[in-house]
Amino acid sequence: MIRFLHISDIHYDLNSKVKTIALAKSLNSFLKSLEDKNNGVNFIVCSGDMINQGGKSFNDIATAFKDFRDNYVTTLLDGLNLTNDRLVFCCGNHDVDREEDLKEQDDFLWSSLVSENDVDDLFSHKQLKKKVRRIAEYVRFEDDYYKF
């Protein structure tokens, strides 16, 4: 049987970093205690809000994602003996730089996404980086994370 761990709304920031990493360690300990009964976790799904308020408590959003990866993600994966490819991310509303896109760009996107093909085209990585700057750092984080 394949087992998924679903985590969400971590809201990682400088002010709660130590507590958040401690929670990851506690989660690892709890899951390890169940391992004999259920053969452990095979995949982790992190469904958004990895960092808090676009990384405001860090120098910038890129630094927030790097710190999140280097500390929280590493703690979780190492504790569960999982590799990078066993963790799937989804961008949340706190994982974006809201200062990057103007209302006019939002209006343009909403008016131009009228078909399924328009949406598919937008969500190709190249188009997404060009048209939606607020998630550019998230996309860079994701691209960098999955380099093998």
XYZ file of C-alpha atoms in Angstrom:
148
model
C 0.000 0.000 0.000
C 1.231 3.503 -0.844
C 0.899 6.093 1.923
C 0.806 9.859 1.506
C 1.437 12.453 4.177
C -0.491 15.629 3.403
C 0.795 18.806 5.036
C -0.401 22.325 4.490
C -0.246 25.860 5.856
C 3.187 25.645 7.432
C 3.626 29.442 7.224
C 7.392 29.171 7.744
C 8.989 32.454 8.844
C 11.890 33.744 10.926
C 9.743 34.354 13.992
C 8.515 30.760 14.237
C 11.362 28.940 12.478
C 12.662 27.073 15.539
C 9.165 25.934 16.550
C 8.284 24.903 13.001
C 11.425 22.776 12.656
C 10.702 21.247 16.088
C 7.209 20.374 14.859
C 8.724 18.649 11.807
C 10.937 16.599 14.124
C 7.951 15.704 16.317
C 5.963 14.701 13.257
C 8.861 12.488 12.149
C 8.981 10.812 15.580
C 5.242 10.220 15.584
C 5.266 8.750 12.068
C 8.241 6.526 12.891
C 6.309 5.157 15.880
C 3.590 4.059 13.457
C 6.011 2.613 10.889
C 5.829 -0.962 12.159
C 2.075 -0.920 11.723
C 1.819 0.822 8.364
C 5.201 0.531 6.601
C 5.796 4.281 6.743
C 5.145 7.225 4.449
C 5.946 6.915 0.737
C 5.145 10.443 -0.460
C 4.562 13.885 1.029
C 2.165 16.403 -0.499
C 2.660 19.979 0.659
C -0.398 21.887 -0.518
C 0.547 25.487 -0.118
C 1.432 28.249 2.282
C 4.897 26.845 2.850
C 6.232 30.283 3.761
C 4.406 33.107 5.480
C 3.280 36.344 3.811
C 5.561 35.989 0.803
C 8.658 35.605 2.975
C 8.215 39.034 4.576
C 10.216 38.153 7.714
C 13.234 37.193 5.573
C 15.275 39.555 3.403
C 13.316 38.427 0.361
C 11.065 35.634 -0.868
C 13.939 33.674 -2.456
C 15.745 33.581 0.903
C 12.563 32.381 2.602
C 12.173 29.486 0.142
C 15.845 28.546 0.482
C 15.641 28.535 4.264
C 12.402 26.534 4.143
C 14.037 23.958 1.871
C 17.352 23.786 3.747
C 15.790 23.487 7.191
C 12.164 22.341 7.237
C 12.107 20.168 4.112
C 15.484 18.587 4.862
C 14.394 17.805 8.427
C 11.182 16.183 7.233
C 12.719 14.164 4.384
C 15.758 13.020 6.363
C 13.600 11.940 9.278
C 11.374 9.849 7.015
C 14.233 8.575 4.821
C 12.640 10.030 1.703
C 14.299 11.572 -1.343
C 13.408 14.891 -3.001
C 11.307 13.181 -5.639
C 8.932 11.934 -2.912
C 7.751 15.454 -2.065
C 5.230 17.353 -4.188
C 4.573 21.076 -3.717
C 1.615 23.233 -4.609
C 1.827 27.015 -4.471
C -0.396 28.744 -1.917
C -1.455 32.359 -1.579
C 1.325 33.007 0.988
C 3.972 31.590 -1.394
C 3.736 34.519 -3.809
C 5.103 38.040 -3.991
C 1.917 40.092 -4.141
C 3.836 43.273 -4.909
C 4.956 41.959 -8.298
C 1.807 41.987 -10.404
C -0.357 45.012 -10.988
C -4.134 45.021 -11.104
C -3.951 45.627 -14.866
C -2.005 42.385 -15.278
C -4.561 40.503 -13.200
C -7.353 41.961 -15.321
C -5.494 40.947 -18.493
C -5.027 37.378 -17.249
C -8.675 36.994 -16.267
C -9.873 38.325 -19.613
C -7.406 36.250 -21.668
C -8.081 32.900 -19.980
C -11.238 32.003 -21.842
C -10.548 28.407 -22.877
C -8.901 25.293 -21.522
C -6.096 25.720 -24.092
C -5.458 29.272 -22.821
C -5.062 27.935 -19.284
C -2.831 25.040 -20.434
C -0.642 27.473 -22.350
C -0.352 29.814 -19.366
C 0.664 26.989 -17.049
C 3.575 25.880 -19.184
C 6.565 26.973 -17.084
C 7.918 29.448 -19.644
C 4.611 31.288 -20.012
C 3.908 31.271 -16.300
C 7.245 32.897 -15.443
C 6.694 35.604 -18.058
C 3.072 36.437 -17.344
C 2.680 35.973 -13.590
C 5.692 37.530 -11.904
C 4.302 37.113 -8.388
C 4.989 33.366 -8.536
C 8.384 33.630 -10.237
C 10.306 32.885 -7.034
C 8.060 29.911 -6.272
C 8.679 28.539 -9.777
C 12.456 29.056 -9.336
C 12.260 27.305 -5.932
C 10.365 24.385 -7.471
C 12.705 24.137 -10.480
C 15.778 24.235 -8.251
C 14.320 21.718 -5.807
C 13.639 19.088 -8.458
C 17.052 19.298 -10.166
C 18.533 15.836 -9.864
